[in-house]
Coordinates of C-alpha atoms in Angstrom, one line a residue:
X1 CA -57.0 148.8 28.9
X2 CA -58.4 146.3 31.1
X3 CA -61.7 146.3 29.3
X4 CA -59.6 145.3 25.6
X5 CA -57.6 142.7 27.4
X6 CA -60.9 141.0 28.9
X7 CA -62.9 141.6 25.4
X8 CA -59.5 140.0 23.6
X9 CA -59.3 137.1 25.9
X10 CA -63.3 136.6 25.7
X11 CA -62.7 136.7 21.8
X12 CA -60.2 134.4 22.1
X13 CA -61.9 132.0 24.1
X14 CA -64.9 132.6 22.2
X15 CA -62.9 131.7 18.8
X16 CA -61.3 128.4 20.7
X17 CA -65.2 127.6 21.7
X18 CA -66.2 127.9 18.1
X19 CA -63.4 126.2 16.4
X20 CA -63.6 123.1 19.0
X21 CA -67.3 123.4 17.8
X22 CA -66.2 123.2 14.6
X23 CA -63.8 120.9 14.5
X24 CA -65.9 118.1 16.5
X25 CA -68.7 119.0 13.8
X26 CA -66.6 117.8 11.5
X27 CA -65.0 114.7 13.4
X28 CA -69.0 113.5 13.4
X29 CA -69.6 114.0 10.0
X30 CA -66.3 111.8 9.5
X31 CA -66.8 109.1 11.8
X32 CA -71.0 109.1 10.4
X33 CA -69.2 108.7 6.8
X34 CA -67.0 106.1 7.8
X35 CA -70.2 104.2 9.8
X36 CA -72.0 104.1 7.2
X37 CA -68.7 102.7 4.8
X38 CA -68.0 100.5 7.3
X39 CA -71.3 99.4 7.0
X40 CA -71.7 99.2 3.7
X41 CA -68.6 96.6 3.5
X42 CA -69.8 94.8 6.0
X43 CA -73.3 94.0 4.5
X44 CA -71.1 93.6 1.1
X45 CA -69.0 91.1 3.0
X46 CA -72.2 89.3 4.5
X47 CA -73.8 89.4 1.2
X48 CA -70.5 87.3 -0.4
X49 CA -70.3 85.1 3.1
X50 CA -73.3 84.5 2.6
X51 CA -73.5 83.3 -0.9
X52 CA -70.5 81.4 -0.8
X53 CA -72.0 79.7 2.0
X54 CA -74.8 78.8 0.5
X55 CA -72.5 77.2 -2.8
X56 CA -70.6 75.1 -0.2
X57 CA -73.6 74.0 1.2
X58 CA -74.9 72.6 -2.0
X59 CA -71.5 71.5 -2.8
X60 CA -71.5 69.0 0.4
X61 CA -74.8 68.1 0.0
X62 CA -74.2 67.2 -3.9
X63 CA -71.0 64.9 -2.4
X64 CA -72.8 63.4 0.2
X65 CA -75.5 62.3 -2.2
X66 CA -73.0 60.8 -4.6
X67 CA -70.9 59.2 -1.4
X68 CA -74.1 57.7 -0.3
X69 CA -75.3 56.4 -3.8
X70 CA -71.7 55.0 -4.3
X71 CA -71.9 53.1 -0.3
X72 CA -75.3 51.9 -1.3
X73 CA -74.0 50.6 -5.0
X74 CA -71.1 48.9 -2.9
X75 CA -73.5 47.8 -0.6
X76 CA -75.5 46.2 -3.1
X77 CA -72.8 44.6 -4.8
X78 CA -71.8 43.2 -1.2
X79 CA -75.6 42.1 -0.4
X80 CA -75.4 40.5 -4.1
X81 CA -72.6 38.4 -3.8
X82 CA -73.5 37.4 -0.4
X83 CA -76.6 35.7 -1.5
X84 CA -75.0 34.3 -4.7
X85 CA -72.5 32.5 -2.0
X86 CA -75.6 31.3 0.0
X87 CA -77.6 29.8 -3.0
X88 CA -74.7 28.2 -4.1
X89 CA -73.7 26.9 -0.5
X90 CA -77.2 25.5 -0.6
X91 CA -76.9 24.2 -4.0
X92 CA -73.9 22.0 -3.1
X93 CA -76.0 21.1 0.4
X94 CA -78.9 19.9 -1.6
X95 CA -76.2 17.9 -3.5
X96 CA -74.9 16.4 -0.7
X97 CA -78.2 15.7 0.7
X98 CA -79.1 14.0 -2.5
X99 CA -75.6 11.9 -2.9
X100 CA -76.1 11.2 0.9
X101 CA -79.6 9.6 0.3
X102 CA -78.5 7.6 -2.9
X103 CA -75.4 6.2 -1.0
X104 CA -78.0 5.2 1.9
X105 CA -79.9 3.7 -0.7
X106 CA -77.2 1.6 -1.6
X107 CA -75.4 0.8 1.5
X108 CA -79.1 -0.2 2.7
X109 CA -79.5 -2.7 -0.7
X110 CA -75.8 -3.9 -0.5
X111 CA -76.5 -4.6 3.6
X112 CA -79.2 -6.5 2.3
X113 CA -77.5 -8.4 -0.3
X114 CA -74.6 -8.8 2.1
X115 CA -77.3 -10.8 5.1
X116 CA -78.9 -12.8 2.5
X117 CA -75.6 -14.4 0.9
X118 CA -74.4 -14.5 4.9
X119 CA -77.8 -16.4 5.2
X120 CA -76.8 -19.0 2.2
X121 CA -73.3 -19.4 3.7
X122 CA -74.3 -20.7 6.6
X123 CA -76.7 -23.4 5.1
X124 CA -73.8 -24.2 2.4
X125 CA -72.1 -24.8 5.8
X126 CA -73.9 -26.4 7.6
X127 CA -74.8 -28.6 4.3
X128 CA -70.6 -29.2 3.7
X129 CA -70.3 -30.0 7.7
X130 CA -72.7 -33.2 6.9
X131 CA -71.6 -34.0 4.1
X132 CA -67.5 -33.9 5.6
X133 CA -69.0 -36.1 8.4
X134 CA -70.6 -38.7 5.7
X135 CA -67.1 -38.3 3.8
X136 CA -65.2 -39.2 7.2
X137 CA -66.9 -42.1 8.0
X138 CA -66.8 -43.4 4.3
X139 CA -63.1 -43.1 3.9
X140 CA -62.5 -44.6 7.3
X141 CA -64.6 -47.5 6.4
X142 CA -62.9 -47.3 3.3
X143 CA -59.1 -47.3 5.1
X144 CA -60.5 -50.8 6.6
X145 CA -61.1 -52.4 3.6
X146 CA -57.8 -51.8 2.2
X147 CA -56.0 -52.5 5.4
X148 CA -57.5 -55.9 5.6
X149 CA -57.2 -56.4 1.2
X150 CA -53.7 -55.4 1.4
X151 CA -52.4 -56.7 4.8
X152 CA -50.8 -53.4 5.7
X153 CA -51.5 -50.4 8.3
X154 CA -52.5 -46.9 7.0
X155 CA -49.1 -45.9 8.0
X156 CA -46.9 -48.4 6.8
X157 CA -48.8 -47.9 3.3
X158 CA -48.4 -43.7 3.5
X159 CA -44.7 -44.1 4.5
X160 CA -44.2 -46.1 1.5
X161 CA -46.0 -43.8 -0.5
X162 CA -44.4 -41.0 0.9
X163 CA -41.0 -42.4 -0.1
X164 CA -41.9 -43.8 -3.3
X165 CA -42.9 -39.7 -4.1
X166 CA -40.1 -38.3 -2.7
X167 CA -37.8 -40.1 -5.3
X168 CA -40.1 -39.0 -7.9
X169 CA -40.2 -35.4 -6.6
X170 CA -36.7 -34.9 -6.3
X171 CA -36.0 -36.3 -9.9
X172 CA -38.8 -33.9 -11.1
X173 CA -37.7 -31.2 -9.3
X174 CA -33.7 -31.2 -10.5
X175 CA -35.4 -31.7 -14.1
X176 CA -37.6 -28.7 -13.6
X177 CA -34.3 -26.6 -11.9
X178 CA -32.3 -28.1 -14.6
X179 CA -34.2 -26.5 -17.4
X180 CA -35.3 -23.4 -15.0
X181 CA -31.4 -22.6 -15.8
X182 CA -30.8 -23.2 -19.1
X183 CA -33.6 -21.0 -20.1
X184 CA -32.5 -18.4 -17.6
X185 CA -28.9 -18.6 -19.3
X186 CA -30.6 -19.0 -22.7
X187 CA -32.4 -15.7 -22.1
X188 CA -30.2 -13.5 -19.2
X189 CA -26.8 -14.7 -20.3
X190 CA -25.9 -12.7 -23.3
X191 CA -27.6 -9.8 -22.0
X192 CA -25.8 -9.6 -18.7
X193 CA -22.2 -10.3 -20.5
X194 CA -23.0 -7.7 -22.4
X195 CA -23.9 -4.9 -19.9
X196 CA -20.7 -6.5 -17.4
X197 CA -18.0 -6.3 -20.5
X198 CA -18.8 -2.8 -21.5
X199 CA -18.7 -1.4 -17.9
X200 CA -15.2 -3.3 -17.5
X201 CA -14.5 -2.2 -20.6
X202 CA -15.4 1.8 -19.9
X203 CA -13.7 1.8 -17.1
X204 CA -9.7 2.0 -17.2
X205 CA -7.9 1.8 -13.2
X206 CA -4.6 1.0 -12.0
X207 CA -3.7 -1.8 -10.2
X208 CA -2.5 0.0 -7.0
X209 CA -1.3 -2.0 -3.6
X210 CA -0.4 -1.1 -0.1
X211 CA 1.7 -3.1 2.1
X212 CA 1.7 -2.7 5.3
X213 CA 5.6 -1.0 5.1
X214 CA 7.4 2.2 3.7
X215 CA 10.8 2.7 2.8
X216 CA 12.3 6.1 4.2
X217 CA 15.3 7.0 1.8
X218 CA 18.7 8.8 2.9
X219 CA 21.4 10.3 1.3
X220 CA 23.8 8.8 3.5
X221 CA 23.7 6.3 6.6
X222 CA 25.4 8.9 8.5
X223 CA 21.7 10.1 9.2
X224 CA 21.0 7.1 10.6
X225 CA 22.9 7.8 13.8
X226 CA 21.3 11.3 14.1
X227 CA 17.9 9.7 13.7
X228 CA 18.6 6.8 17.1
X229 CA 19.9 10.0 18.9
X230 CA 22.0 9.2 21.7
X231 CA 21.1 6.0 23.7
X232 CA 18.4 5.4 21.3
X233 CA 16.2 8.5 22.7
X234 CA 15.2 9.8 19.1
X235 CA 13.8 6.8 17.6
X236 CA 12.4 5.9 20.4
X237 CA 10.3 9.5 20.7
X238 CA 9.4 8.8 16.8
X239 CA 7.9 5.5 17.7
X240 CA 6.4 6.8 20.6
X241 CA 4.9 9.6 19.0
X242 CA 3.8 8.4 16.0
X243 CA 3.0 4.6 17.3
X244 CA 5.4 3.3 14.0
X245 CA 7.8 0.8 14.4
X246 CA 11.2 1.9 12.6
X247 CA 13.5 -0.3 11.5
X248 CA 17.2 0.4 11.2
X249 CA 19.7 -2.2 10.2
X250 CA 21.8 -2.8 7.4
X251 CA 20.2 -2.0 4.2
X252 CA 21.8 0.8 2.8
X253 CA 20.5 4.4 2.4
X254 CA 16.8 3.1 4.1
X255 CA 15.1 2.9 6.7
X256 CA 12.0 1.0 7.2
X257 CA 9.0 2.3 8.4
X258 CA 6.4 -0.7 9.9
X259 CA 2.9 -0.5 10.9
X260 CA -0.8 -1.5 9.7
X261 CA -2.0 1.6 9.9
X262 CA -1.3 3.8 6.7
X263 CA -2.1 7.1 8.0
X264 CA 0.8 6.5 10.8
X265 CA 3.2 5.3 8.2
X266 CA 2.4 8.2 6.4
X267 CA 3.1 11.0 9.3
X268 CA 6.3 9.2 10.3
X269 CA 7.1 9.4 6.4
X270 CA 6.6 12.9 6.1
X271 CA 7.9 13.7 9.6
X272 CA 11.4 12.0 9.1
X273 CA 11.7 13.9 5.8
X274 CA 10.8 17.3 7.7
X275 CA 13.5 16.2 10.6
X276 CA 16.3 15.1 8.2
X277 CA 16.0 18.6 6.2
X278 CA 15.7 20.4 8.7
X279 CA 18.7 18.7 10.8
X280 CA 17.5 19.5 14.1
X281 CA 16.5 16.2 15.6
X282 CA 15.7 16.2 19.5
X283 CA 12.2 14.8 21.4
X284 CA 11.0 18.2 22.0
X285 CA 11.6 19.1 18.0
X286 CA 10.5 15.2 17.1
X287 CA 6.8 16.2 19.0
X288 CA 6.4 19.8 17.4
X289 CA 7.2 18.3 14.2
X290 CA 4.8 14.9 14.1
X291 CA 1.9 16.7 15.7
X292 CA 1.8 20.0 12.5
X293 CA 2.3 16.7 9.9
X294 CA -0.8 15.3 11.7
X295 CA -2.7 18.5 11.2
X296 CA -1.3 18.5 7.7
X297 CA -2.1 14.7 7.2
X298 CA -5.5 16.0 8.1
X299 CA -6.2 18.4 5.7
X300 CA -4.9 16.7 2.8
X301 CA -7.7 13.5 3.6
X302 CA -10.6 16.7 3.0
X303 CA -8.8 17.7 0.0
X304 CA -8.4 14.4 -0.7
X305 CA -12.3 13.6 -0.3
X306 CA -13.5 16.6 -2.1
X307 CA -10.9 15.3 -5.4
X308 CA -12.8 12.4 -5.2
X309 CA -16.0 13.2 -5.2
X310 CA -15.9 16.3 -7.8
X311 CA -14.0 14.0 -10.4
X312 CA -17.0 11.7 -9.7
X313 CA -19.6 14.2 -10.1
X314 CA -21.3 13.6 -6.5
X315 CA -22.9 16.2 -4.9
X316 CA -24.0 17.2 -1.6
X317 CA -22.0 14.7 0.3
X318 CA -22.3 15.3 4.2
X319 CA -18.1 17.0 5.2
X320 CA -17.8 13.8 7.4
X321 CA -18.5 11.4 4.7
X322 CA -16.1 13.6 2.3
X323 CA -13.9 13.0 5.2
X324 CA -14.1 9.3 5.5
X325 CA -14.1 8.7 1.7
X326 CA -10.3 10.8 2.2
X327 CA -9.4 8.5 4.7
X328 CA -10.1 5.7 2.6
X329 CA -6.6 6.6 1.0
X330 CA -4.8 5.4 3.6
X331 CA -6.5 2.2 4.0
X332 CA -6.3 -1.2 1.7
X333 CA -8.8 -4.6 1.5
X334 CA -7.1 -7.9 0.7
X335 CA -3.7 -5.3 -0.3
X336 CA -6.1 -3.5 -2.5
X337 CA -6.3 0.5 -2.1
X338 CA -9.7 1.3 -0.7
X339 CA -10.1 4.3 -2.0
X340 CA -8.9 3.2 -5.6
X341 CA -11.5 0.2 -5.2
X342 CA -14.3 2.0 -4.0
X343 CA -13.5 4.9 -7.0
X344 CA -13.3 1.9 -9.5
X345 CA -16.7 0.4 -8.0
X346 CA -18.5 3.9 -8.4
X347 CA -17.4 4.0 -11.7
X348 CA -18.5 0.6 -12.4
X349 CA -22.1 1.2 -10.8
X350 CA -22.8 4.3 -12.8
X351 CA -21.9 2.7 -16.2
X352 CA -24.5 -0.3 -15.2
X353 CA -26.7 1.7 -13.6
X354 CA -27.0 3.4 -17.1
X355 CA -26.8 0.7 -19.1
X356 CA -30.1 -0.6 -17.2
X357 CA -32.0 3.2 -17.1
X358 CA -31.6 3.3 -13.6
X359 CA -30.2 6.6 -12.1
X360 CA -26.0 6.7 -12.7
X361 CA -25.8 9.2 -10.2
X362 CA -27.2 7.8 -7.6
X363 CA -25.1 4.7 -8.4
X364 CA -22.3 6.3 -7.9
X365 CA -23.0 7.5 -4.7
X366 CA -24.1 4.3 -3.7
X367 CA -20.3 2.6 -4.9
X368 CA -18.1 5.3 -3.5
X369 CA -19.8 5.2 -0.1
X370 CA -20.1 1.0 -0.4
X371 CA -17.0 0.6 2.0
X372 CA -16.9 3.6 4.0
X373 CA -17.7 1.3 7.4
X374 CA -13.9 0.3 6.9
X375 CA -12.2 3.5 7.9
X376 CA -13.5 3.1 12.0
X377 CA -13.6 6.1 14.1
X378 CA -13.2 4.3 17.3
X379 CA -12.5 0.7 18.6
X380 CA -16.4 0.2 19.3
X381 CA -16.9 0.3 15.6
X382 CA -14.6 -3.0 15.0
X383 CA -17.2 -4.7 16.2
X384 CA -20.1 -4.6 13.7
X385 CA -19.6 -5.0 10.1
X386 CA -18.4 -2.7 8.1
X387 CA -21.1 -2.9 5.5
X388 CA -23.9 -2.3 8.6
X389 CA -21.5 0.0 9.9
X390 CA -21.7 2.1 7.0
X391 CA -25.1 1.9 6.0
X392 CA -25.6 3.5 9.7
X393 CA -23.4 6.2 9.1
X394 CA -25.3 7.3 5.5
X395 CA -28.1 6.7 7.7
X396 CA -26.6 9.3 10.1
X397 CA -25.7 11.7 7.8
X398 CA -28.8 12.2 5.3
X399 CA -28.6 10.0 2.9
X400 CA -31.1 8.4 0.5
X401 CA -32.9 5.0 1.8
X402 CA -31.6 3.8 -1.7
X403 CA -28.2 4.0 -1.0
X404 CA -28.1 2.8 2.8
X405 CA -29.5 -0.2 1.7
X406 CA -27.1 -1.0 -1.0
X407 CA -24.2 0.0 1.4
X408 CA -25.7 -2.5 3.8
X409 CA -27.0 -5.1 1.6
X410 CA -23.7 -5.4 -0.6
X411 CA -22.8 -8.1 1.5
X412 CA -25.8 -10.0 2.5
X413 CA -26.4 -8.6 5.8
X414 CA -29.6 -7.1 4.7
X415 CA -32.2 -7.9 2.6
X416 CA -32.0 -5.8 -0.3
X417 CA -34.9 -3.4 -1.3
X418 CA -33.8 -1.5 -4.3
X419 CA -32.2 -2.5 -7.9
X420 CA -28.9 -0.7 -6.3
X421 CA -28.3 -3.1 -4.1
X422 CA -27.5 -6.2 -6.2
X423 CA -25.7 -3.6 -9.0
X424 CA -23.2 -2.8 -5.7
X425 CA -23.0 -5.9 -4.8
X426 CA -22.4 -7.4 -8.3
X427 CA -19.5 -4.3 -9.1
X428 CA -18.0 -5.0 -5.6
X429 CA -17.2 -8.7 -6.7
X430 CA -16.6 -7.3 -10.3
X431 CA -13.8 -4.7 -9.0
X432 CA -11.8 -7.8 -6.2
X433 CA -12.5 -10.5 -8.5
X434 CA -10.0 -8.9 -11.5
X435 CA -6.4 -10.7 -11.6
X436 CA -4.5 -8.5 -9.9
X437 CA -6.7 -6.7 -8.0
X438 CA -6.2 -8.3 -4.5
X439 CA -3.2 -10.1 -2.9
X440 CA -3.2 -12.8 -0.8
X441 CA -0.8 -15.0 1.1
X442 CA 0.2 -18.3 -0.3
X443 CA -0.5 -20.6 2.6
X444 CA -4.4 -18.9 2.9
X445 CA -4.7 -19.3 -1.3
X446 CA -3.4 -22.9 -1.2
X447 CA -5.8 -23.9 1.8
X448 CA -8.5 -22.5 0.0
X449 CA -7.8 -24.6 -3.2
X450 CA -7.6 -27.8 -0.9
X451 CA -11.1 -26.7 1.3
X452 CA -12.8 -26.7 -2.2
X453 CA -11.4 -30.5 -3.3
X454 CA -12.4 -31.5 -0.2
X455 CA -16.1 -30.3 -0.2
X456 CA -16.0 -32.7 -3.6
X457 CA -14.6 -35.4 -1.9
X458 CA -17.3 -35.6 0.7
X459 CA -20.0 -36.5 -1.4
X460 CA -20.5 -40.4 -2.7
X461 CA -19.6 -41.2 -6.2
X462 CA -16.5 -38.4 -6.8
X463 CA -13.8 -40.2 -8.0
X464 CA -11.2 -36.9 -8.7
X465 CA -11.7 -33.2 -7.6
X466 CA -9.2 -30.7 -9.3
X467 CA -9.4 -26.9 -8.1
X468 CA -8.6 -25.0 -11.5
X469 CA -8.4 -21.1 -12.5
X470 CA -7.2 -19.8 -9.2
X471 CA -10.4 -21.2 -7.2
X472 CA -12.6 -20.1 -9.8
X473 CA -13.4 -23.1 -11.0
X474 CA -13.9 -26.8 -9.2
X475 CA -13.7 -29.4 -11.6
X476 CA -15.2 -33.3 -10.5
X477 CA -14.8 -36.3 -12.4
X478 CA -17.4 -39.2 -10.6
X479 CA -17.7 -42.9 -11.5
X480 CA -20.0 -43.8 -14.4
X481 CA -21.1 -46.6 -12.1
X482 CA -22.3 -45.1 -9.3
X483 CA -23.3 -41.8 -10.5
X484 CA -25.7 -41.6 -14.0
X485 CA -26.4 -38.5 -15.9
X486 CA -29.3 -37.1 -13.5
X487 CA -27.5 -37.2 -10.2
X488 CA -24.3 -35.8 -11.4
X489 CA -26.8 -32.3 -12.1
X490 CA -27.9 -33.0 -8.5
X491 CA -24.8 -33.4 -7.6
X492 CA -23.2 -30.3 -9.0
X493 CA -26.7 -28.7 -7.1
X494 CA -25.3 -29.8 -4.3
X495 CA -21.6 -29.3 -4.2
X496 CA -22.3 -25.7 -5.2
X497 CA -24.7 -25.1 -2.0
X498 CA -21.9 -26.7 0.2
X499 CA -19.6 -24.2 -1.4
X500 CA -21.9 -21.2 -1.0
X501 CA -22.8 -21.7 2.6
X502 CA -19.3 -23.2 4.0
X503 CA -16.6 -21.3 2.5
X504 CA -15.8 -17.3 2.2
X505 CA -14.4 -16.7 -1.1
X506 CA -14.4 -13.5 -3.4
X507 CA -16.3 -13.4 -6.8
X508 CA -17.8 -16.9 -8.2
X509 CA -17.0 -20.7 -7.7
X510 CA -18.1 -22.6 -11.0
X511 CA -18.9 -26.6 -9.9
X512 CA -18.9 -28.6 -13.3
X513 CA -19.4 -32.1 -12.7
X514 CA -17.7 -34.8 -15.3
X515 CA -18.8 -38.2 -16.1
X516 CA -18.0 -40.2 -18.7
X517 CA -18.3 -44.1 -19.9
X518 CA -15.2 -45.6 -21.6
X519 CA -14.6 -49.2 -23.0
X520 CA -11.5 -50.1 -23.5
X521 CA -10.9 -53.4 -25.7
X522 CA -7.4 -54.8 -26.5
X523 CA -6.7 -56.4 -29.7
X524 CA -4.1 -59.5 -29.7

């Protein structure tokens, strides 16, 4: 029993033995299998590596041939152009070189020519210095001869001379002025009436004038009482705040408001109007109310301005000069409205500036800004003239040289440098010379008229002066005796340059100069 239990346990440890044999037989003969698979793929796998490699190789090398014939074409090209730059750099040396020598060449033969005529100068000179020393002593010798032949100094025979010449001279020279003008007239005249009538003519404006008071209408005079206020407190807070004298008296349903300055009339205006409709009338109301009608006064100069200088067609106008051309509304020359004048003068100086090719535009710039230096900023600016005044301000603000000198130059202050300048000028006197235009008082007209007779009557030979055609026109009548036909022309020279630079006068004073012979017989 114990014997088949051992032999059963040997035979199974036997059978265990064998089949671990076995089975690890067969592991190896696996694992040799997949060796030599694995093996096999691998050297497969080396094999492709391999080859692939060796087509990327000649791939990169194929590319870095082409890369480095493509750098060395570029390079080429590079090396190429570089030394076409260099043989043309030395081309244009050579050039110079050669230009350089040629000029030498000549400098060298004009230096020569230049020493040799200095030379020949100098001997001329020095030839001319003897022969001015000969001619000295002749003529002196000469001056002896005829003071002893004709009993008189060398002096005494010049200053007769001298005056015996001047007579002639100044005859000559009226003659030669005389017929100076009639040619200029022959030849300007037409032309110039011409080009002035059709720019008057073009140019249609209305006679506007300021005085220096507004009338303030009410329904009923009961208002007036509201507007003194108690004890006078109201009118006198108007006139305080707007610096306008008011007037209240008798007239019925008015009230007049007095000052020079036409932007003041204009807020008390405007501020009585707002007070009376309103009905609340106090100082503290009176104060609120003047200072928004400033503010409003104000804005409507701009708006004003910018009217003006669109209907004009200006452009690019500085806001402060758009600003001053709104003031000029509220300001007047000789009772003339400013701003109406200087509108009528720009439209004036475009038509002429057109009518003689110059630019119209530019012209009217030029007129509209003419008489800006009227509307001061400040009480310094009273002091220079108002055409300097406002060529300084276009000056200031960007404008053209061209139109700072006409704005200055349009009354003489300046010389003028541009055709502008006289066309201002010349439209200036053209827009305060029409009738109409310009008001002034009686006793200053009438003074005038007598300043001009009197000029006539300071010269020898005026027998009658009349001044004729509002001061336009000064009319002489001299003695046929004392005056013949060649000094009344000087004489009408003359009274017209006493005119010109002793009076102040607008436009043109004409000077014609009458003489006439008469003889009278009676028959008995």
């Amino acid at each position: 029993m114990d014997n088949s239990i051992i032999f059963i346990a040997g035979g199974v440890l036997l059978g265990l033995l064998i089949g671990f044999i076995v089975a690890k037989t067969l592991e190896k003969n696996n694992a040799s299998k997949l060796i030599k698979g694995a093996k096999k793929s691998a050297a497969s796998i080396i094999k492709e590596a391999n080859n692939e490699g060796e087509s990327i190789k000649k791939d990169k090398i194929l590319q870095a041939k082409e890369k480095f014939i493509e750098l060395k074409a570029e390079h080429e090209k590079v090396i190429l152009a570089r030394d076409k730059k260099i043989a043309e750099a030395e081309k244009r040396i050579r050039d110079k070189e050669s230009q350089i020598s040629s000029e030498l060449a000549k400098n060298k033969k004009l230096n020569d020519e230049v020493e040799a005529k200095i030379k020949d100068f100098n001997h001329r000179l020095d030839i001319l210095d003897k022969k001015q020393v000969e001619i000295d002593r002749l003529h002196k010798s000469q001056v002896e001869q005829l003071e002893v032949i004709s009993s008189l100094s060398a002096e005494d025979a010049k200053a007769q001379l001298i005056e015996s010449l001047k007579g002639e001279a100044k005859n000559d020279a009226m003659a030669y002025v005389q017929s100076t003008v009639e040619e200029a007239k022959l030849t300007a005249q037409q032309e110039a009436k011409k080009i002035i009538i059709n720019t008057i003519q073009r140019i249609g404006t209305e006679e506007a004038v300021d005085n220096c008071v507004s009338v303030f209408n009410i329904e009923s005079d009961d208002v007036k009482g509201r507007i003194i206020g108690r004890e006078g407190r109201n009118i006198r807070a108007i006139e305080a705040a707007t610096g306008v004298e008011i007037i209240v008296d008798d007239t019925p349903e008015a009230i007049i408001l007095s000052c020079f300055d036409s932007v003041r009339r204009e807020v008390a205006r405007l501020s009585l109007h707002k007070l009376v409709t309103d009905g609340r009338i106090h100082p503290a109301r009176i104060e609120e109310v003047v200072k928004k009608t400033k503010k409003q006064i104000e804005q409507e100069i701009i708006e004003v301005g910018k009217r003006t200088v669109i209907d004009l067609g200006i452009h690019n106008l500085h806001p402060e000069l758009i600003k001053m051309v709104g003031r000029m509304k509220y300001r007047s020359s000789y009772g003339q409205n400013l701003l109406q004048h200087s509108r009528e003068v720009a439209k004036l100086c475009g038509v002429m500036a057109a009518e003689l090719g110059l630019n119209p535009k530019l012209a009217k710039r030029a007129g509209l800004l003419h008489d800006i230096g009227k509307v001061p900023d400040a009480e310094a600016d009273m002091e220079t003239p108002h055409a300097i005044l406002g060529m300084q301000w276009a000056e200031k603000f960007g404008e053209l040289p061209e139109v700072c000198n006409a704005i200055g130059a349009h009354h003489d202050e300046i010389e003028m440098k541009s055709l502008l300048s006289p066309i201002i000028q010349v439209c200036d006197a053209i827009s305060g010379a029409r009738p109409g235009a310009r008001r002034q008082v009686l006793d200053s007209y009438i003074q005038r008229l007598k300043d001009l007779e009197d000029i006539a009557f300071g010269f020898q030979g005026v027998k009658k002066a009349y001044a004729i055609q509002a001061g336009r026109e000064l009319r002489v009548i001299v003695e046929s005796e004392k005056v013949d036909d060649q000094k009344a022309a000087d004489l009408s020279f003359s009274i017209s340059q006493k005119v010109q630079t002793d009076m102040t006068y607008p436009g043109q004073v004409k000077v014609t100069v009458i003489r006439e012979t008469r003889a009278v017989n009676i028959a008995k």
